[in-house]
mmCIF file of C-alpha atoms and ligand atoms in Angstrom:
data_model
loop_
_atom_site.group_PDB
_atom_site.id
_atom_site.type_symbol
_atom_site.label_atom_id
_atom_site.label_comp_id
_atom_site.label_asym_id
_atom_site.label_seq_id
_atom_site.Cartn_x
_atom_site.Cartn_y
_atom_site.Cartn_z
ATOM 1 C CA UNK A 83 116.465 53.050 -259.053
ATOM 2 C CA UNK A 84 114.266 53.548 -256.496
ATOM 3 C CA UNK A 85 110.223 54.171 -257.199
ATOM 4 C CA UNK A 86 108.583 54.141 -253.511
ATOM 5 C CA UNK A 87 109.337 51.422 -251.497
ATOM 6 C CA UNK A 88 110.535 49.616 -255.099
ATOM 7 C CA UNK A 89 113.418 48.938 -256.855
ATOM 8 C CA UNK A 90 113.468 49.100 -260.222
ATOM 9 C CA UNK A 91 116.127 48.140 -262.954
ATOM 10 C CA UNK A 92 116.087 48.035 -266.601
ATOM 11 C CA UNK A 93 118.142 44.276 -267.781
ATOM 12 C CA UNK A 94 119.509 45.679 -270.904
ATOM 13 C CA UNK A 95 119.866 42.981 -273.432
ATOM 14 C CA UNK A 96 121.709 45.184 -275.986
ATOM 15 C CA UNK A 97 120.983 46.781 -279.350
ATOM 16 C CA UNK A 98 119.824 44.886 -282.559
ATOM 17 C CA UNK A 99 118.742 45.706 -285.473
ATOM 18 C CA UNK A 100 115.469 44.490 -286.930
ATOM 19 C CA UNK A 101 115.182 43.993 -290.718
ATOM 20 C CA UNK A 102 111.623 43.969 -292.420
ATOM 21 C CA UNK A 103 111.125 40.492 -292.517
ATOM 22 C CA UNK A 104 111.354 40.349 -288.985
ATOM 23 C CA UNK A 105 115.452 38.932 -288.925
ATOM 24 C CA UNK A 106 117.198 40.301 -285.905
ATOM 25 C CA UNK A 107 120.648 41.007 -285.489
ATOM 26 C CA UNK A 108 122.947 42.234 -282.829
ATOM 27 C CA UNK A 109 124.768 45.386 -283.334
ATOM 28 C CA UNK A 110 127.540 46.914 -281.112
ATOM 29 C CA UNK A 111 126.697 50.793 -279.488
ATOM 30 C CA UNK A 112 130.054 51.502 -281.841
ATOM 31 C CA UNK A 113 127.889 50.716 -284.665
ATOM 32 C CA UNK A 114 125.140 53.248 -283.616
ATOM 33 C CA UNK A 115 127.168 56.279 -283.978
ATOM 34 C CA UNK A 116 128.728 55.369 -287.475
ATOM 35 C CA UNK A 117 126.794 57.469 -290.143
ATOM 36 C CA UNK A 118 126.637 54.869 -292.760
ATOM 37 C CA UNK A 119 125.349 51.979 -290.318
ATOM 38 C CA UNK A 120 122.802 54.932 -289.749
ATOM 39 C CA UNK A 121 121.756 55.405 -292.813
ATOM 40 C CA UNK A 122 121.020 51.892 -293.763
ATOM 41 C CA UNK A 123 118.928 51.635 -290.995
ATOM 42 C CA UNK A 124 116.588 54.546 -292.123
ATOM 43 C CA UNK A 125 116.283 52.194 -295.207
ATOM 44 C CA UNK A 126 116.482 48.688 -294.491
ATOM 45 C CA UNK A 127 115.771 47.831 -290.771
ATOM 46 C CA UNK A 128 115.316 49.697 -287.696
ATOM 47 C CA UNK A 129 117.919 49.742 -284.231
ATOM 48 C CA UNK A 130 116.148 49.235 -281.204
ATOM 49 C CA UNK A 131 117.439 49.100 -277.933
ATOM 50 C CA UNK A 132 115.812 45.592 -275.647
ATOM 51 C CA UNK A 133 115.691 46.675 -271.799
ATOM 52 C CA UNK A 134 113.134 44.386 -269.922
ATOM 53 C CA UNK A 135 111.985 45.561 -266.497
ATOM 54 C CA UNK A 136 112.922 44.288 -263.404
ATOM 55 C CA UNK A 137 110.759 45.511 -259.952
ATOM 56 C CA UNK A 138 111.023 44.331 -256.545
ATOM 57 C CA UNK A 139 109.188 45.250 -253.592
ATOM 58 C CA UNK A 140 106.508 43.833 -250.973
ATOM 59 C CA UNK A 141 108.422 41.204 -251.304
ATOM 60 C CA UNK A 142 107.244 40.455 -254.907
ATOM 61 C CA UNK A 143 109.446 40.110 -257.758
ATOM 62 C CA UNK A 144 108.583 41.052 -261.288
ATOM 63 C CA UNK A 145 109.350 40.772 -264.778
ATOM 64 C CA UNK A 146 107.973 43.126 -267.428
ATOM 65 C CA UNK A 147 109.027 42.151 -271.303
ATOM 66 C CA UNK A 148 111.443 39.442 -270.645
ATOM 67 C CA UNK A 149 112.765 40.122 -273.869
ATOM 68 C CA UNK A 150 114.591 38.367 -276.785
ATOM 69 C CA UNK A 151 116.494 35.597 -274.191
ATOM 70 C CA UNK A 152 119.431 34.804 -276.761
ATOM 71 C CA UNK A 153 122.056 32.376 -275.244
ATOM 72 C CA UNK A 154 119.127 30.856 -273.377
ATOM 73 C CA UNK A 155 118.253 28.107 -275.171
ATOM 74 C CA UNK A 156 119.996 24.803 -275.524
ATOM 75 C CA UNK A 157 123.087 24.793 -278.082
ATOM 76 C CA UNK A 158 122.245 28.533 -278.797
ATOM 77 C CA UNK A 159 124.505 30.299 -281.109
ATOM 78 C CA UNK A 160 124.504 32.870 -278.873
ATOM 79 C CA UNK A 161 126.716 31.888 -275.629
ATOM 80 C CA UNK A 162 128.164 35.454 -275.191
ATOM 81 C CA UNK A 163 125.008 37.617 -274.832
ATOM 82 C CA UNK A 164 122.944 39.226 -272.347
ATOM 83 C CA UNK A 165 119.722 37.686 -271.426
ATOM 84 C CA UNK A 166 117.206 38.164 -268.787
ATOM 85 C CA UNK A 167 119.019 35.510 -266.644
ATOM 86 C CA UNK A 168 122.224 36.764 -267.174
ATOM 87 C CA UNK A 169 121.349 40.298 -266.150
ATOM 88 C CA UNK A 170 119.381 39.411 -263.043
ATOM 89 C CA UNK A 171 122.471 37.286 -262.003
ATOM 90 C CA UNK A 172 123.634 41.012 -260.966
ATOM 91 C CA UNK A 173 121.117 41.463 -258.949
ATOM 92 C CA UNK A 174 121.825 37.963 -257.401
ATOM 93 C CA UNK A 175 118.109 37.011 -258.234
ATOM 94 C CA UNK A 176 117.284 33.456 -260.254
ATOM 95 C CA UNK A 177 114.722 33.368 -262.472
ATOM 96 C CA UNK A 178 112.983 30.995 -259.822
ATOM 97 C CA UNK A 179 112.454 33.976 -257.663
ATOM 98 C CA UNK A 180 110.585 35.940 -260.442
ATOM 99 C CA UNK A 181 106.725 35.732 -259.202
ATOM 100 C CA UNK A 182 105.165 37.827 -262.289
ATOM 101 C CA UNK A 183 105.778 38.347 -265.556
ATOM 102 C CA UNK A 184 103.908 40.801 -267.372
ATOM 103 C CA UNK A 185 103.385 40.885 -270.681
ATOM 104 C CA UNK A 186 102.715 44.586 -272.467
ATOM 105 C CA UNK A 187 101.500 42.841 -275.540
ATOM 106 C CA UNK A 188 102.752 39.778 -277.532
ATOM 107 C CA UNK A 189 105.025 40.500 -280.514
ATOM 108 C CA UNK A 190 108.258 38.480 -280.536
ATOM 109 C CA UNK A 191 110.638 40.956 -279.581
ATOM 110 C CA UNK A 192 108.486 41.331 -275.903
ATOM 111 C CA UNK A 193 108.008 37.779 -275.581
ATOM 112 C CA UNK A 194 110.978 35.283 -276.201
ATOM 113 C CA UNK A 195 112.814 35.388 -273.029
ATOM 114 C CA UNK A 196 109.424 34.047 -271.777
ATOM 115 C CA UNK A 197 110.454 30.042 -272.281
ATOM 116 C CA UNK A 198 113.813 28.201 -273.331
ATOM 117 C CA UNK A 199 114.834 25.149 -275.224
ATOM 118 C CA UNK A 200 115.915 23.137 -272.454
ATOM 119 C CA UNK A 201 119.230 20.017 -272.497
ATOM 120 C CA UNK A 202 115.897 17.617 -272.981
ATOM 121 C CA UNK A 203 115.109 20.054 -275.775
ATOM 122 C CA UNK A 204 111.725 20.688 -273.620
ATOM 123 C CA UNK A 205 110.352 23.867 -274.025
ATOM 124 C CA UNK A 206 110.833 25.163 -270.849
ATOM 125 C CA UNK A 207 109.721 28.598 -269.039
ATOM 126 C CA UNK A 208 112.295 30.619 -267.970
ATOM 127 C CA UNK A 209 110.338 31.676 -264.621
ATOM 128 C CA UNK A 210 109.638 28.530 -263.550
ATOM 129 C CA UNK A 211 107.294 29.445 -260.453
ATOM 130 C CA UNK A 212 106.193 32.649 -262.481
ATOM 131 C CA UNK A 213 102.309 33.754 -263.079
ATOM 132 C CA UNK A 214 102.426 35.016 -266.710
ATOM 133 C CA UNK A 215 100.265 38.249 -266.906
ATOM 134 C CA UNK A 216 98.783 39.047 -270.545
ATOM 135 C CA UNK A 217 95.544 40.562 -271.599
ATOM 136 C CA UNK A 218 92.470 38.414 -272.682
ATOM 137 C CA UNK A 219 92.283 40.883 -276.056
ATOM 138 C CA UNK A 220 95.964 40.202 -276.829
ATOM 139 C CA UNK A 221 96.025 36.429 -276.441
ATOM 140 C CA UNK A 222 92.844 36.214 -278.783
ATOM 141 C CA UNK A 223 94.253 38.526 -281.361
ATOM 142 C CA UNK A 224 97.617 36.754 -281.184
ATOM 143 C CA UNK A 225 95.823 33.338 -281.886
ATOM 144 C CA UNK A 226 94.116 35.138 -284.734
ATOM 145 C CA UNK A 227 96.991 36.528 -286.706
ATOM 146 C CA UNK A 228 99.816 34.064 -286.339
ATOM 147 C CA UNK A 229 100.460 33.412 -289.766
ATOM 148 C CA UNK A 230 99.568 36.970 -290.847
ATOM 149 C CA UNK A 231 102.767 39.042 -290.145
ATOM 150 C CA UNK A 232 102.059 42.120 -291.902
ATOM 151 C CA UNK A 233 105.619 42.170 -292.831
ATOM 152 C CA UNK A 234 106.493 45.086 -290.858
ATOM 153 C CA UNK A 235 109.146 45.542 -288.052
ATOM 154 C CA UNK A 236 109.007 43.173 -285.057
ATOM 155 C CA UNK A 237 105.283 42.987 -285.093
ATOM 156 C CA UNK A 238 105.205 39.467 -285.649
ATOM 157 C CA UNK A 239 103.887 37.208 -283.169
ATOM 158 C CA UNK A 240 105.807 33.557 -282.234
ATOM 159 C CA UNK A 241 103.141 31.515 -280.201
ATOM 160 C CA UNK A 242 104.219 28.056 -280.223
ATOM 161 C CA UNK A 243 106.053 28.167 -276.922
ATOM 162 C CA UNK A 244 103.897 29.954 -275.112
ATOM 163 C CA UNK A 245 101.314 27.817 -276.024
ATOM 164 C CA UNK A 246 103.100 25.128 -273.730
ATOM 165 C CA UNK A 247 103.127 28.144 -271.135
ATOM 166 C CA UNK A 248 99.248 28.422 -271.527
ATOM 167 C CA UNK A 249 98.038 24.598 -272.136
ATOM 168 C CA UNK A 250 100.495 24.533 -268.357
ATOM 169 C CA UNK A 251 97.657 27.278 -266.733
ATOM 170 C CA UNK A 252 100.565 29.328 -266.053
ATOM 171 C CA UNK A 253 98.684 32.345 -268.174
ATOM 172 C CA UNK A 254 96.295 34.762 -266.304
ATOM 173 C CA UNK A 255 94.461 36.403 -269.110
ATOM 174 C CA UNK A 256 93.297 39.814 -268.120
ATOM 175 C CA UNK A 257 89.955 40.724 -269.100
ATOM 176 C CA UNK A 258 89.393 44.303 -267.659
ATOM 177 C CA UNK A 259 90.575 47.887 -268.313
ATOM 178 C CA UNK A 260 92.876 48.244 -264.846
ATOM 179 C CA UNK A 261 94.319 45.699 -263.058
ATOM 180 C CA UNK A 262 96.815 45.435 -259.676
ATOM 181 C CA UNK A 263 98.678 42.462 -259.670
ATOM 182 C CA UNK A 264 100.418 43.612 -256.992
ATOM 183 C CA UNK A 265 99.912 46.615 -254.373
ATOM 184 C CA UNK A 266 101.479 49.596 -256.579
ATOM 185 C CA UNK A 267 101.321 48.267 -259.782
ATOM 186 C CA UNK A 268 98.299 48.894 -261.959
ATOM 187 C CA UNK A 269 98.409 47.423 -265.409
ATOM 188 C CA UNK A 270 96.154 49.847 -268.067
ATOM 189 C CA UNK A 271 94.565 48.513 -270.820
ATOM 190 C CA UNK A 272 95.556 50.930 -273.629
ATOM 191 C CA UNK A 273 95.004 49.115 -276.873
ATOM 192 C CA UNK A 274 96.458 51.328 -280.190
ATOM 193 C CA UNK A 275 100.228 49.457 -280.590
ATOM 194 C CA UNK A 276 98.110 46.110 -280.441
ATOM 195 C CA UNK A 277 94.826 45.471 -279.225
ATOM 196 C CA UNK A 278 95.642 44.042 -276.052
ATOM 197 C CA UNK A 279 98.478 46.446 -275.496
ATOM 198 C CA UNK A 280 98.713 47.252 -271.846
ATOM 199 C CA UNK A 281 101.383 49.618 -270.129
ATOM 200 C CA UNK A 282 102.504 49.485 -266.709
ATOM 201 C CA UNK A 283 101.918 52.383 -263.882
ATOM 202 C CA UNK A 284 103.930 52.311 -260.216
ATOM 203 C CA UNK A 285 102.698 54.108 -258.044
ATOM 204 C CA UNK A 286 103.849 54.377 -254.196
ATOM 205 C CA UNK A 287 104.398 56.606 -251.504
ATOM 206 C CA UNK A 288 103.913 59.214 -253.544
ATOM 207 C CA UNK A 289 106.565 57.786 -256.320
ATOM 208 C CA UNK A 290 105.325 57.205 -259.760
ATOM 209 C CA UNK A 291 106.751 55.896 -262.878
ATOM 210 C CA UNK A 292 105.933 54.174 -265.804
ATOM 211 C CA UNK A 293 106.538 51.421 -268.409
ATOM 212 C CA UNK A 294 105.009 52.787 -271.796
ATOM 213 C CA UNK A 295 105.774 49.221 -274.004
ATOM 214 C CA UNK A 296 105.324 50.119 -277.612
ATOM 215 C CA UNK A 297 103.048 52.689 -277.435
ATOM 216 C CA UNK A 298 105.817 54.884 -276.515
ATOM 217 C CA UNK A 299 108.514 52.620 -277.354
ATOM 218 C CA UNK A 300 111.280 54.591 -277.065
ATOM 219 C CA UNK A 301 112.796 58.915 -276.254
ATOM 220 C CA UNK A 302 112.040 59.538 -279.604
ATOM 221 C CA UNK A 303 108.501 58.597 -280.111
ATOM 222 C CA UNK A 304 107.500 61.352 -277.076
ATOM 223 C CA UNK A 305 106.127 63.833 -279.281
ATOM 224 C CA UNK A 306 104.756 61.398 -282.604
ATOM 225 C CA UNK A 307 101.266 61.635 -281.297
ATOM 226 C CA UNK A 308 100.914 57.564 -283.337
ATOM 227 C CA UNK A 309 102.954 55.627 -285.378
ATOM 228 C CA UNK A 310 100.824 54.413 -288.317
ATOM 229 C CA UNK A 311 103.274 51.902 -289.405
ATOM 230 C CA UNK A 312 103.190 49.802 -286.334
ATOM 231 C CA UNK A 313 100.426 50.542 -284.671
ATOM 232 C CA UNK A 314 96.959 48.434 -285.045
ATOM 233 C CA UNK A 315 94.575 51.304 -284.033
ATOM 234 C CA UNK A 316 96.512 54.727 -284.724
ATOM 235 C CA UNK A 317 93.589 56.834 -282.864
ATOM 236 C CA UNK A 318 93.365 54.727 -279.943
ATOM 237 C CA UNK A 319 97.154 54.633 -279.833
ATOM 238 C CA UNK A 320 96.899 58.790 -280.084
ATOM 239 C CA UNK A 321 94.269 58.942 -277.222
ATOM 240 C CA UNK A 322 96.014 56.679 -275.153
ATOM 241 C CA UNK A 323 99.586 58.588 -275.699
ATOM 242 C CA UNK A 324 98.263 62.098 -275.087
ATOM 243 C CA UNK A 325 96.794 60.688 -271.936
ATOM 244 C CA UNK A 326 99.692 58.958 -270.260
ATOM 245 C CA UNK A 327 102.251 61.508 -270.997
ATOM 246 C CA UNK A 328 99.734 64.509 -270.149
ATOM 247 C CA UNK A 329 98.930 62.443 -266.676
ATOM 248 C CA UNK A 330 102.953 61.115 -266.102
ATOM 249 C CA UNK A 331 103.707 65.156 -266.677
ATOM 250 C CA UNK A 332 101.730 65.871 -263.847
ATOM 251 C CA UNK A 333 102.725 63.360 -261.400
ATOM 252 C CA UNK A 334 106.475 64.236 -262.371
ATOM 253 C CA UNK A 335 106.681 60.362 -262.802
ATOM 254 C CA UNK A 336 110.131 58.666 -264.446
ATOM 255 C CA UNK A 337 109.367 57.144 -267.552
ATOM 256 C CA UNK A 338 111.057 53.282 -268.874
ATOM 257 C CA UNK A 339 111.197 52.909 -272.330
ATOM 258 C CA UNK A 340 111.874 49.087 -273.683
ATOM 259 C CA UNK A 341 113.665 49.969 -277.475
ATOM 260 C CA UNK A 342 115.165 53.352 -276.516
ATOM 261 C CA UNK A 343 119.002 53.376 -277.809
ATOM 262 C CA UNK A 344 120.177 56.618 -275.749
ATOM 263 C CA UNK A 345 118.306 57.664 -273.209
ATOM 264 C CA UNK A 346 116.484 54.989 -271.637
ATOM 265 C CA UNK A 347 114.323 56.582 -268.643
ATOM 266 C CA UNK A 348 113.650 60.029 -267.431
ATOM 267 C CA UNK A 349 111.583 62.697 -266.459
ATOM 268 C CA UNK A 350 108.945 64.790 -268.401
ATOM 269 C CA UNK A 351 109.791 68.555 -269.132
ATOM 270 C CA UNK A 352 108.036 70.933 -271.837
ATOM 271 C CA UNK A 353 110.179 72.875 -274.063
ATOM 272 C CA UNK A 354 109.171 76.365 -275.352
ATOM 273 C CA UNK A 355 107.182 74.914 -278.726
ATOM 274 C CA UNK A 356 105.528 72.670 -275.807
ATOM 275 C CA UNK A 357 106.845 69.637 -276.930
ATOM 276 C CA UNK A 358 107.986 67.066 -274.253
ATOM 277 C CA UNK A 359 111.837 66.523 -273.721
ATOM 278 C CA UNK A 360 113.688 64.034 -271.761
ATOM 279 C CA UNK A 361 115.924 65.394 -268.804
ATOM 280 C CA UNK A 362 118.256 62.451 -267.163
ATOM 281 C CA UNK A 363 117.674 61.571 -263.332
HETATM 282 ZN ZN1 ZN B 601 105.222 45.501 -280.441
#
């Protein structure tokens, strides 16, 4: 899709299913539609869609959420799967020609496509001449809390690789509210999902769309004002929600959600009880 003088593509790695204790497991879109499946997941895990972000333009290429990266690693048990590398093979870009990746926030589920387990079983980043993007708050509240999953879906965070990452300078910690990595992009700073939660804004020749992470993780969550389960700072999450959606309303911007298992980007519309609906491109 076009946004401005970008192109933008959502690398969709598939749908899984996340159990409590943070186990993932892949699940065909057959499986979505079958009642039963459906009802275990209301009781035992959640189904999430994983559809990293992919922007070129200005001659820049970018990352956003490089997701979960199955079949990456060395002797992986999953060969057959899609990964970040496999889906930007269809856009006949390598993962050396990735010059960002940015990081929404630091949970697992975002994160893992970030490095590999390499034939030298090195950890290994997958973008090797990649600046890694993250904010200053998450990285610090990551370090924090490693050990202290709070048992609750995906929120878990898996530093030991990205350590490597870090200790390598390839991390630029972001330490301020709005940043532009890159003419049209402006990362926000919106806290709530995770305290160093930032979403993603594109903005050019009068285009604009928008990368919501997990505070609007998905079609669904348009109109849940916060999600108290997941979120660290429900209020701030609530603020920052009302704000975006009121402002990418306005701007009739297209919306990319990363765990959405239907409709994965669209357009803003109000219905008549003035809740926001979806329409499709
Ligand atoms: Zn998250």
């Amino acid at each position: 899709m076009q946004v401005g003088s970008f192109i933008v593509e959502q690398l969709s790695e598939g749908f899984f299913e996340i159990f409590k204790d943070g186990t993932i497991q892949k699940i065909g879109p057959a499986a979505l539609e079958n009642q039963h499946i459906e009802s275990d997941f209301q009781r035992n895990t959640i189904a999430v869609g994983i559809d990293p972000l992919f922007i070129s333009g200005y001659e820049m290429n970018i990352i956003v959420d490089p997701g979960l990266g199955w079949g990456l690693d060395y002797k992986s048990r999953f060969k057959d799967t899609s990964n970040v590398k496999t889906n930007l093979d269809i856009f006949d870009v390598r993962p050396e020609d990735i010059d960002f990746v940015i990081l929404t926030h630091l949970h697992f589920d975002h994160t893992a496509g970030c490095t590999f387990v390499s034939d030298e079983i090195k950890t290994t980043p997958t973008f090797p001449n990649a600046r890694y993007l993250v904010h200053k708050k998450e990285w610090e509240h990551a370090i924090a809390h490693i050990d202290q999953s709070s048992g609750l879906y995906g929120d878990g965070y898996r530093l030991d690789e990205l350590y490597k990452l870090a200790a390598e300078g390839r991390f630029r910690f972001i330490d301020r509210e709005n940043f532009f990595p890159v003419r049209g992009l402006e990362l926000i700073h919106t806290g709530g999902h995770s305290p160093g939660h930032m979403v993603l804004r594109i903005h050019d020749h009068g285009n604009t769309a928008w990368y919501t992470g997990d505070l609007i993780p998905s079609e669904n969550h348009l109109n849940q004002t916060a999600l108290p389960i997941t979120d660290t700072d429900p209020l701030q999450a609530k603020k920052m929600k009302t704000e975006i959606l009121k402002r990418a309303y306005n701007e009739k911007a297209v919306i990319f959600f990363y765990h959405s298992l239907f409709k994965k980007a669209g357009k803003l519309s109000l219905n008549k009880e003035e809740n926001f609906v979806l329409y499709d491109l």
